[in-house]
XYZ file of C-alpha atoms in Angstrom:
672
model
C 27.724 -5.557 -24.046
C 29.645 -5.620 -20.673
C 33.366 -6.357 -20.368
C 32.608 -9.729 -18.830
C 30.450 -10.607 -21.897
C 33.342 -9.615 -24.189
C 35.685 -11.761 -22.255
C 33.388 -14.811 -22.447
C 32.711 -14.303 -26.125
C 36.422 -13.815 -27.015
C 37.313 -17.138 -25.410
C 34.325 -19.025 -26.787
C 32.763 -19.347 -23.260
C 28.995 -19.635 -22.802
C 27.327 -17.887 -19.930
C 26.073 -19.592 -16.735
C 28.027 -22.754 -17.139
C 29.883 -23.340 -13.839
C 30.430 -21.411 -10.602
C 33.511 -19.614 -9.432
C 36.520 -20.136 -7.148
C 39.614 -18.123 -6.323
C 42.735 -18.569 -8.383
C 44.317 -21.046 -10.740
C 46.951 -21.289 -8.108
C 45.141 -23.764 -5.789
C 47.033 -27.037 -5.814
C 50.638 -27.021 -7.083
C 52.261 -30.291 -7.859
C 55.592 -31.120 -6.124
C 57.321 -31.472 -9.505
C 56.438 -27.745 -10.366
C 57.504 -26.491 -6.947
C 60.841 -28.350 -7.041
C 61.438 -27.193 -10.668
C 60.739 -23.487 -10.339
C 61.235 -22.583 -6.695
C 64.364 -22.845 -4.500
C 64.158 -24.706 -1.216
C 63.886 -21.559 0.933
C 60.611 -20.554 -0.820
C 59.002 -23.945 -0.905
C 56.969 -23.386 2.217
C 55.467 -20.116 0.854
C 54.550 -21.733 -2.377
C 52.769 -24.686 -0.549
C 50.948 -22.201 1.585
C 49.663 -20.341 -1.434
C 48.190 -23.501 -2.845
C 46.172 -24.329 0.281
C 44.684 -21.546 2.383
C 47.011 -18.721 1.366
C 47.420 -17.695 5.018
C 50.975 -16.602 4.433
C 52.543 -15.192 1.253
C 56.220 -15.195 2.194
C 58.461 -16.311 5.083
C 58.064 -13.555 7.701
C 60.944 -11.766 9.364
C 59.240 -10.877 12.573
C 56.128 -12.137 14.483
C 54.285 -8.727 14.321
C 54.343 -8.743 10.545
C 53.253 -12.418 10.536
C 50.195 -11.668 12.633
C 49.183 -8.674 10.667
C 49.526 -10.555 7.281
C 47.711 -13.610 8.620
C 44.800 -11.361 9.787
C 44.615 -9.658 6.419
C 44.859 -12.935 4.537
C 42.224 -14.538 6.746
C 39.783 -11.595 5.983
C 40.548 -11.964 2.254
C 40.106 -15.693 2.418
C 36.734 -15.179 4.136
C 35.571 -13.105 1.143
C 36.841 -15.725 -1.309
C 35.201 -18.504 0.524
C 31.950 -16.659 0.602
C 32.032 -16.222 -3.106
C 33.211 -19.892 -3.585
C 30.345 -21.167 -1.403
C 27.732 -19.168 -3.253
C 29.006 -20.335 -6.654
C 29.093 -23.901 -5.415
C 25.429 -23.563 -4.645
C 24.668 -22.002 -7.854
C 26.631 -24.749 -9.658
C 23.660 -27.051 -8.915
C 21.103 -24.703 -10.303
C 21.153 -23.001 -13.756
C 18.458 -20.544 -12.617
C 20.881 -18.578 -10.417
C 21.310 -15.738 -12.859
C 17.629 -15.260 -13.248
C 17.285 -15.059 -9.397
C 19.588 -12.071 -9.343
C 17.502 -10.130 -11.938
C 13.998 -10.632 -10.323
C 13.006 -7.652 -8.341
C 12.682 -8.163 -4.606
C 9.820 -6.124 -3.448
C 8.812 -4.863 0.019
C 6.666 -7.895 0.765
C 6.283 -6.821 4.394
C 4.304 -3.858 3.260
C 1.912 -5.761 0.997
C -1.596 -6.821 1.880
C -2.686 -10.496 1.785
C -4.353 -10.054 -1.595
C -1.337 -8.210 -3.047
C 0.999 -11.042 -1.874
C -1.189 -13.627 -3.507
C -1.166 -11.668 -6.764
C 2.584 -11.176 -6.752
C 3.105 -14.855 -6.060
C 0.949 -15.918 -8.951
C 2.766 -13.432 -11.297
C 6.114 -14.890 -10.373
C 4.734 -18.426 -10.758
C 3.477 -17.584 -14.270
C 6.374 -15.438 -15.607
C 9.578 -16.804 -14.115
C 11.490 -20.068 -13.959
C 10.502 -22.108 -11.032
C 14.060 -22.517 -9.675
C 14.683 -18.720 -9.979
C 11.820 -17.687 -7.639
C 12.770 -19.927 -4.617
C 13.963 -17.203 -2.286
C 11.085 -14.834 -3.395
C 8.546 -17.705 -2.780
C 9.920 -18.373 0.694
C 9.728 -14.622 1.619
C 6.290 -14.227 0.305
C 5.147 -17.389 2.027
C 6.544 -16.354 5.360
C 5.014 -12.850 5.079
C 1.593 -14.299 4.161
C 1.534 -16.657 7.007
C 2.501 -13.971 9.443
C -0.206 -11.542 8.326
C -2.889 -14.251 7.960
C -2.166 -15.492 11.468
C -2.641 -11.879 12.781
C -5.957 -11.694 10.866
C -6.910 -15.160 12.276
C -6.240 -13.983 15.827
C -8.494 -10.981 15.273
C -11.342 -13.083 13.878
C -11.018 -15.456 16.751
C -11.281 -12.631 19.232
C -14.414 -11.414 17.568
C -15.827 -14.897 17.643
C -15.275 -15.223 21.342
C -16.718 -11.789 22.008
C -19.942 -12.927 20.313
C -20.195 -15.787 22.817
C -18.640 -18.505 20.747
C -16.636 -21.395 22.160
C -12.949 -21.530 21.331
C -13.196 -25.163 20.258
C -15.792 -24.294 17.660
C -13.827 -21.515 15.931
C -13.047 -21.884 12.295
C -12.144 -19.333 9.783
C -11.161 -19.349 6.089
C -11.025 -16.696 3.314
C -10.915 -16.622 -0.442
C -7.505 -15.047 -0.463
C -6.209 -17.855 1.792
C -7.582 -20.456 -0.655
C -6.106 -18.516 -3.547
C -2.667 -18.377 -1.966
C -2.739 -22.056 -0.934
C -3.624 -23.127 -4.490
C -0.671 -21.063 -5.934
C 1.744 -22.387 -3.266
C 0.676 -25.953 -3.953
C 1.282 -25.356 -7.698
C 4.759 -23.940 -6.889
C 5.720 -26.916 -4.707
C 4.566 -29.351 -7.361
C 6.571 -27.561 -10.059
C 9.664 -27.274 -7.874
C 9.530 -30.977 -7.015
C 9.292 -31.817 -10.684
C 12.199 -29.545 -11.420
C 14.374 -31.108 -8.756
C 13.446 -34.658 -9.935
C 14.605 -33.725 -13.375
C 17.561 -31.753 -12.075
C 18.722 -34.639 -9.923
C 18.943 -36.975 -12.952
C 20.829 -34.340 -15.002
C 23.207 -33.528 -12.118
C 24.220 -37.155 -11.883
C 24.671 -37.525 -15.645
C 26.795 -34.352 -15.767
C 28.904 -35.558 -12.878
C 29.465 -38.825 -14.654
C 30.539 -36.957 -17.801
C 32.981 -34.752 -15.877
C 34.516 -37.756 -14.131
C 35.064 -39.313 -17.539
C 36.734 -36.094 -18.756
C 39.067 -36.309 -15.660
C 39.920 -39.862 -16.527
C 40.730 -38.874 -20.073
C 42.913 -36.066 -18.770
C 44.856 -38.604 -16.779
C 45.379 -40.716 -19.879
C 46.808 -37.830 -21.897
C 50.118 -38.183 -20.096
C 50.506 -41.837 -21.261
C 49.673 -41.295 -24.944
C 52.359 -41.943 -27.494
C 51.448 -39.427 -30.111
C 52.532 -36.037 -31.530
C 52.534 -33.367 -28.843
C 50.363 -31.015 -30.998
C 47.702 -33.764 -31.372
C 47.799 -34.337 -27.636
C 47.426 -30.610 -26.924
C 44.509 -30.390 -29.397
C 42.935 -33.298 -27.537
C 43.571 -31.456 -24.272
C 41.793 -28.337 -25.442
C 38.870 -30.414 -26.634
C 38.571 -31.960 -23.204
C 38.646 -28.473 -21.667
C 35.806 -27.369 -23.985
C 33.806 -30.495 -23.068
C 34.278 -29.680 -19.336
C 32.990 -26.080 -19.843
C 29.974 -27.263 -21.852
C 28.985 -29.947 -19.428
C 26.003 -28.766 -17.280
C 25.712 -28.402 -13.431
C 26.697 -31.091 -10.987
C 25.598 -31.682 -7.316
C 26.940 -28.966 -5.112
C 28.476 -31.310 -2.572
C 30.516 -32.861 -5.436
C 31.513 -29.612 -7.060
C 34.764 -28.623 -5.220
C 36.191 -32.151 -5.213
C 35.453 -32.550 -8.918
C 36.912 -29.181 -9.802
C 40.018 -29.734 -7.705
C 40.662 -33.043 -9.277
C 40.109 -31.654 -12.749
C 42.396 -28.674 -12.003
C 45.081 -30.975 -10.509
C 45.237 -33.031 -13.752
C 45.226 -29.844 -15.862
C 48.276 -28.676 -13.963
C 49.938 -32.036 -14.438
C 49.266 -31.727 -18.212
C 50.948 -28.300 -18.196
C 53.914 -29.871 -16.391
C 53.999 -32.455 -19.171
C 54.027 -29.648 -21.691
C 57.535 -28.564 -20.571
C 58.604 -30.884 -23.451
C 56.966 -28.278 -25.720
C 57.252 -24.877 -24.026
C 55.948 -23.023 -27.070
C 52.492 -24.482 -26.647
C 52.432 -23.975 -22.966
C 53.758 -20.385 -23.168
C 51.136 -19.554 -25.764
C 48.428 -20.934 -23.384
C 49.953 -19.019 -20.478
C 49.921 -15.807 -22.460
C 46.332 -16.341 -23.547
C 45.240 -17.005 -19.919
C 47.200 -14.054 -18.654
C 45.593 -11.641 -21.089
C 42.167 -12.806 -20.058
C 42.943 -12.728 -16.347
C 44.297 -9.212 -16.634
C 41.035 -8.135 -18.365
C 39.111 -9.803 -15.436
C 41.277 -7.834 -12.923
C 40.635 -4.530 -14.849
C 36.920 -5.256 -14.783
C 37.013 -6.036 -11.104
C 38.865 -2.720 -10.420
C 36.162 -0.937 -12.387
C 33.589 -2.605 -10.327
C 35.333 -1.374 -7.177
C 34.290 2.017 -8.284
C 30.627 1.173 -8.912
C 28.069 2.629 -6.497
C 25.662 -0.242 -7.037
C 27.105 -2.629 -4.548
C 24.703 -5.484 -5.187
C 25.296 -5.446 -8.933
C 29.048 -5.167 -8.534
C 29.259 -8.133 -6.139
C 27.140 -10.303 -8.403
C 29.372 -9.532 -11.315
C 32.433 -10.133 -9.178
C 31.182 -13.670 -8.502
C 30.948 -14.143 -12.279
C 34.527 -13.000 -12.674
C 35.690 -15.451 -9.985
C 33.723 -18.052 -11.820
C 35.559 -17.316 -15.091
C 38.870 -17.086 -13.272
C 38.542 -20.494 -11.759
C 36.346 -22.424 -14.155
C 36.989 -20.994 -17.685
C 40.697 -20.126 -17.584
C 43.829 -22.042 -17.015
C 47.099 -21.026 -15.301
C 49.611 -18.404 -16.167
C 53.369 -18.659 -15.933
C 54.426 -19.204 -12.363
C 56.374 -16.008 -11.920
C 53.263 -13.929 -12.465
C 50.664 -16.060 -10.627
C 51.231 -14.460 -7.280
C 51.124 -10.891 -8.544
C 47.853 -11.215 -10.587
C 46.204 -13.197 -7.855
C 47.092 -10.563 -5.323
C 45.806 -7.741 -7.579
C 42.519 -9.664 -8.140
C 42.171 -10.310 -4.385
C 42.737 -6.587 -3.639
C 39.975 -5.471 -6.020
C 37.755 -8.295 -4.485
C 38.468 -6.960 -1.027
C 37.611 -3.335 -1.967
C 34.232 -4.469 -3.422
C 33.598 -6.635 -0.356
C 34.519 -3.826 2.064
C 31.990 -1.526 0.322
C 29.446 -4.345 0.473
C 30.010 -4.789 4.092
C 29.576 -1.086 4.677
C 26.423 -1.168 2.631
C 24.990 -3.923 4.760
C 25.983 -2.030 7.924
C 23.794 0.877 6.579
C 20.992 -1.595 5.911
C 21.507 -2.937 9.472
C 21.110 0.654 10.738
C 17.746 0.924 8.923
C 16.753 -2.406 10.377
C 17.729 -1.349 13.787
C 15.632 1.823 13.456
C 12.750 -0.288 12.226
C 13.222 -2.363 15.301
C 13.032 0.679 17.530
C 9.831 1.696 15.827
C 8.349 -1.790 16.223
C 9.312 -1.942 19.891
C 7.674 1.528 20.438
C 4.530 0.295 18.689
C 4.459 -2.775 20.907
C 4.905 -0.605 24.020
C 1.923 1.450 22.928
C -0.124 -1.692 22.419
C 0.929 -2.842 25.897
C -0.011 0.483 27.443
C -3.524 0.370 25.825
C -3.987 -3.201 26.982
C -3.145 -2.143 30.599
C -5.787 0.644 30.615
C -9.081 -0.100 32.307
C -12.218 0.691 30.338
C -15.744 0.230 31.505
C -17.744 1.282 28.522
C -18.450 -0.084 25.099
C -17.576 3.240 23.422
C -14.218 3.284 25.204
C -13.453 -0.233 24.067
C -14.405 0.527 20.514
C -12.028 3.479 20.455
C -9.250 1.226 21.814
C -10.030 -1.410 19.220
C -9.556 1.251 16.547
C -6.326 2.392 18.045
C -5.009 -1.189 18.300
C -5.977 -1.785 14.547
C -4.065 1.389 13.611
C -0.991 0.274 15.586
C -1.097 -3.187 14.008
C -1.039 -1.653 10.625
C 1.897 0.580 11.658
C 3.686 -2.570 12.910
C 3.252 -4.369 9.572
C 4.391 -1.254 7.670
C 7.401 -0.494 9.791
C 9.793 -2.556 7.653
C 12.182 -5.405 8.374
C 14.131 -5.869 11.495
C 17.534 -7.763 12.046
C 16.933 -11.373 11.339
C 18.415 -12.404 14.684
C 15.574 -10.658 16.606
C 12.762 -11.083 13.973
C 11.127 -14.082 15.640
C 11.402 -12.511 19.146
C 9.972 -9.220 17.905
C 7.070 -10.949 16.231
C 6.469 -13.072 19.329
C 6.431 -9.977 21.625
C 4.019 -8.257 19.251
C 1.609 -11.223 19.237
C 1.799 -11.420 23.017
C 0.891 -7.686 23.308
C -2.056 -8.049 20.956
C -3.128 -11.268 22.702
C -2.978 -9.521 26.095
C -5.290 -6.724 24.706
C -7.682 -9.288 23.224
C -7.811 -11.157 26.488
C -8.878 -8.060 28.385
C -11.343 -7.104 25.691
C -12.865 -10.516 25.713
C -13.211 -10.418 29.504
C -15.078 -7.141 29.239
C -17.502 -8.230 26.533
C -18.198 -11.541 28.314
C -19.245 -9.421 31.293
C -21.626 -7.607 29.011
C -23.350 -10.740 27.799
C -25.745 -10.764 30.698
C -26.591 -7.034 30.188
C -26.994 -7.609 26.424
C -29.442 -10.506 27.067
C -31.474 -8.184 29.378
C -31.476 -5.481 26.681
C -32.662 -8.107 24.148
C -35.640 -8.940 26.390
C -36.498 -5.180 26.718
C -36.375 -4.727 22.875
C -38.489 -7.798 22.309
C -41.105 -6.332 24.623
C -41.116 -3.083 22.623
C -41.443 -5.144 19.417
C -44.549 -6.769 20.932
C -46.103 -3.364 21.784
C -45.260 -2.133 18.295
C -46.888 -5.101 16.591
C -49.907 -5.128 18.917
C -50.661 -1.467 17.960
C -49.587 -1.142 14.410
C -53.244 -1.513 13.170
C -54.713 0.760 15.835
C -57.348 3.410 14.685
C -56.913 5.465 17.794
C -54.275 7.717 16.251
C -54.146 10.264 18.974
C -53.139 7.776 21.684
C -51.232 5.343 19.438
C -49.051 8.008 17.813
C -47.754 9.188 21.218
C -47.206 5.532 22.207
C -45.289 4.681 19.002
C -43.033 7.709 19.453
C -42.415 6.810 23.038
C -41.332 3.232 22.283
C -39.088 4.496 19.481
C -37.318 6.826 22.092
C -37.197 3.929 24.544
C -35.543 1.709 21.958
C -32.682 4.224 21.481
C -32.028 4.294 25.144
C -31.654 0.608 25.540
C -28.052 -0.674 25.176
C -26.544 -3.244 22.869
C -27.944 -6.719 22.321
C -25.969 -9.737 21.097
C -24.676 -9.041 17.586
C -26.285 -12.180 16.142
C -29.767 -10.765 17.127
C -29.235 -7.125 16.449
C -30.208 -6.840 12.740
C -32.979 -9.312 13.085
C -34.849 -7.536 15.918
C -34.176 -4.032 14.492
C -35.828 -5.133 11.172
C -38.747 -6.511 13.065
C -39.275 -3.394 15.201
C -38.799 -1.129 12.229
C -41.287 -3.010 10.153
C -44.070 -2.712 12.811
C -43.413 1.079 13.376
C -43.264 1.789 9.618
C -46.546 -0.104 9.095
C -48.313 2.148 11.619
C -46.828 5.402 10.485
C -47.294 4.674 6.764
C -50.941 3.933 7.460
C -51.170 7.154 9.470
C -49.572 9.222 6.733
C -51.905 7.647 4.213
C -54.839 8.592 6.321
C -53.601 12.178 6.640
C -53.145 12.499 3.026
C -56.706 11.390 2.463
C -57.988 13.920 5.009
C -56.023 16.769 3.415
C -58.658 17.386 0.733
C -61.391 17.356 3.338
C -59.574 20.140 5.238
C -59.110 22.204 2.091
C -62.769 21.946 1.478
C -63.435 22.968 5.124
C -61.227 26.021 4.577
C -63.184 27.004 1.495
C -66.515 26.643 3.305
C -65.241 28.751 6.259
C -64.010 31.389 3.875
C -67.514 31.633 2.343
C -69.060 31.739 5.781
C -66.704 34.464 6.883
C -67.598 36.459 3.829
C -71.223 36.127 4.560
C -70.693 36.984 8.243
C -69.153 40.326 7.401
C -72.328 41.206 5.372
C -74.799 40.467 8.225
C -76.838 43.418 9.371
C -78.016 43.103 13.032
C -81.662 44.139 13.957
C -80.721 45.954 17.108
C -82.621 43.488 19.298
C -80.091 41.975 21.690
C -81.590 38.506 22.023
C -82.414 38.179 18.359
C -79.009 39.337 17.257
C -77.195 37.161 19.879
C -79.147 34.138 18.527
C -78.105 35.022 14.986
C -74.432 35.289 15.942
C -74.464 31.995 17.892
C -76.127 30.323 14.952
C -73.128 31.457 12.730
C -70.724 30.215 15.393
C -72.358 26.810 15.392
C -72.090 26.571 11.638
C -68.441 27.496 11.829
C -67.800 24.731 14.402
C -69.538 22.037 12.346
C -67.454 22.788 9.196
C -64.419 21.125 10.838
C -60.685 21.530 10.744
C -58.700 23.426 8.137
C -55.115 22.816 6.979
C -52.467 24.039 9.443
C -51.133 26.568 7.090
C -54.710 27.997 6.862
C -55.481 28.255 10.498
C -55.100 32.053 10.363
C -58.782 32.114 9.231
C -59.746 31.430 12.885
C -58.297 34.763 13.885
C -60.205 36.528 11.156
C -63.403 34.885 12.330
C -62.912 35.993 15.942
C -62.136 39.555 14.776
C -65.332 39.597 12.809
C -67.218 38.397 15.820
C -65.690 41.124 17.883
C -67.114 43.655 15.525
C -70.632 42.158 15.749
C -70.526 41.847 19.569
C -69.417 45.391 19.856
C -72.839 46.404 18.506
C -74.607 44.452 21.324
C -74.900 45.625 24.869
C -73.428 42.405 26.438
C -71.173 41.651 29.297
C -67.636 41.480 28.202
C -66.920 38.174 29.823
C -69.990 36.610 28.243
C -68.819 37.604 24.779
C -65.360 36.242 25.582
C -66.854 32.911 26.641
C -68.704 32.590 23.406
C -65.520 33.015 21.348
C -63.623 30.852 23.855
C -66.032 27.951 23.288
C -65.323 28.156 19.542
C -61.529 28.025 20.271
C -61.918 24.997 22.505
C -63.826 23.254 19.835
C -61.017 23.860 17.440
C -58.391 22.639 19.895
C -60.403 19.508 20.664
C -60.879 18.501 16.984
C -57.210 17.944 15.948
C -55.041 14.905 15.933
C -53.177 16.105 19.044
C -56.317 17.268 20.888
C -55.321 15.921 24.241
C -51.947 17.531 24.050
C -53.553 20.801 22.857
C -56.087 20.808 25.718
C -53.360 19.927 28.256
C -51.300 22.841 27.059
C -54.310 25.189 27.205
C -55.283 24.099 30.746
C -51.639 24.602 31.906
C -51.704 28.109 30.309
C -54.972 29.054 32.074
C -53.786 27.781 35.443
C -50.647 29.885 35.037
C -52.762 32.960 34.275
C -54.971 32.340 37.273
C -51.864 32.094 39.503
C -50.522 35.350 37.998
C -53.807 37.225 38.581
C -54.102 36.053 42.133
C -50.492 37.079 42.766
C -51.281 40.529 41.416
C -54.396 40.831 43.596
C -52.479 39.846 46.709
C -49.836 42.328 45.921
C -52.348 45.159 45.477
C -54.175 44.186 48.817
C -50.808 44.216 50.515
C -50.226 47.666 49.122
C -53.411 48.990 50.701
C -52.076 48.262 54.049
C -49.531 51.023 53.648
C -52.323 53.571 53.301
C -53.213 54.183 56.960
C -55.447 57.102 58.006
C -56.071 57.854 54.316
C -59.544 58.558 52.959
C -60.949 56.054 50.474
C -61.575 58.990 48.133
C -57.856 59.476 47.848
C -56.865 58.970 44.157
C -54.119 56.531 44.894
C -56.372 54.511 47.041
C -59.212 54.544 44.488
C -56.769 53.461 41.702
C -55.701 50.492 43.756
C -59.312 49.444 44.502
C -60.210 49.750 40.767
C -57.186 47.557 39.837
C -58.339 44.927 42.420
C -61.797 44.974 40.943
C -60.488 44.561 37.387
C -58.193 41.714 38.327
C -61.052 39.955 40.145
C -63.180 40.265 36.964
C -60.310 38.726 34.994
C -59.917 35.957 37.553
C -63.501 35.166 37.225
C -63.115 34.938 33.415
C -60.118 32.601 33.718
C -61.862 30.325 36.132
C -64.872 30.168 33.687
C -62.491 29.191 30.927
C -60.872 26.420 33.251
C -64.279 25.046 34.025
C -65.012 24.776 30.234
C -61.844 22.791 29.694
C -62.547 20.444 32.624
C -66.029 19.828 31.157
C -64.337 18.543 27.955
C -62.229 16.048 30.022
């Protein structure tokens, strides 16, 4: 239990009854002053009871000014405490307010703010969360407005008209419902409070009237004193009153308490006993205040200091006049130390706020710089949008700024973001025409895909489908509202065709495996053939086997090596025949062309083969020209010269190769 609790318990005082003021020495009656102070100190005593701007009669002007300055500073602190307690006097929830944690609402998301507000509403007294509710509400409105601006910008980018814009969200509805409940509960609280405040004020005024009447009672002084103590207890136990009536009511009450103590000069024992009791309690309050002056928790120390002032003013009566000045000065000095530390604490907080302000201004400057940059591509704008979003988050997480510049800083931030959004909107409005043209191009591709999705001409259609897929990727953006719809439509048509194609290929795979098995059997049989030695008959036999091979059909791609084995076997058979080399080569080439022309990509395969042969023809012609040019260097040389003969032989060989390549090219052209 704290010292302040002990003091309250010892004096039979309940917690949180009435607020605080400075000293019991507020308004002194003229009878007291005339009785206990000589004429030369009368002015000092009167000054002590009003604003306490001067403690004694000064001997020189310099000392007067210094003391007046110090007293004014002290009085400012006392007035601040007095004003706070006067406000709290109207609301019994003030102590709870001090114990509720104030979180960093500026760093919370919209959803977190709504959750925190609901938790306060559920777990705390309605009057105790007033400042928290205001802070959370202001933060929510600020962040939701930023979100609203962003959604509005997106709406305008998509071609919407500003007058048609509307946006709401579940978290907004949730917060509005909680805030409405808070306002209703708070209104109900104040209606009930207003009635109680008026009743309590009426009771306290009645107590004041009874205090007045004590001076006129003709009864034993002990009985009157007992009655006086009962009135004091009733005053303490009466609840809060309106704040605007608090000081007047307390001053009137204290005035008549002082008058009663004047009246007690007839029985000094009772008065001295009360003075001693009050002095003991006030000394304990001073000791506690001096302990608080050493406390590092400034906020907690100042809150308890308010309670001590409250007890000093509201719960305790005066002490003997000779000691009033000394104990009040001692209490004020402890108060000043605590307040000085508090002011230093707030200066440090102000430094943090100033640093936060610097950070926020730097963030705003970065946003302004990005907004001023020119960008002519969608990708560039998308990067800038991400950068701005990151800066917006940094701004919201940068902490509080001094309250005097808070509104201006927020306004400057909104203006910077609004400038960026304006430029962004202008860019995307310029893209609307291009996006519409892109939409028409993609719609044309969709029509091609849908018109050909059931085609059976797989060789042509497969190439076409792949081409329009490539073209689709090259076309730029379309309006966002159409993007998903047309993509699904295009994708469905393409998938329909390729699913059908793959299904057909899967069905054909078994047929190709069977073809491979048949060719393997044919190849094994071909290896066992024994030729008769008659050229024409043997050639007919070989061609017959080649025809059978062609008719079997395609084999799986991973089994195409069997074609090489077949050609190698043919080479062995042809080597036993006395046939022209080019004739044998053309027989084998016809079989190769048949294989190339039977696949799914036959056109592509034939095109590649034709390009290859043309290239070979050009190479052979180049070699022949080179050799013929070389002959020109052999002048006056006999044709029987070995070098000359070698060149002529090479030319002859290349001409035979050229003839073969040309024959192959004619065969390919025949297929076209």
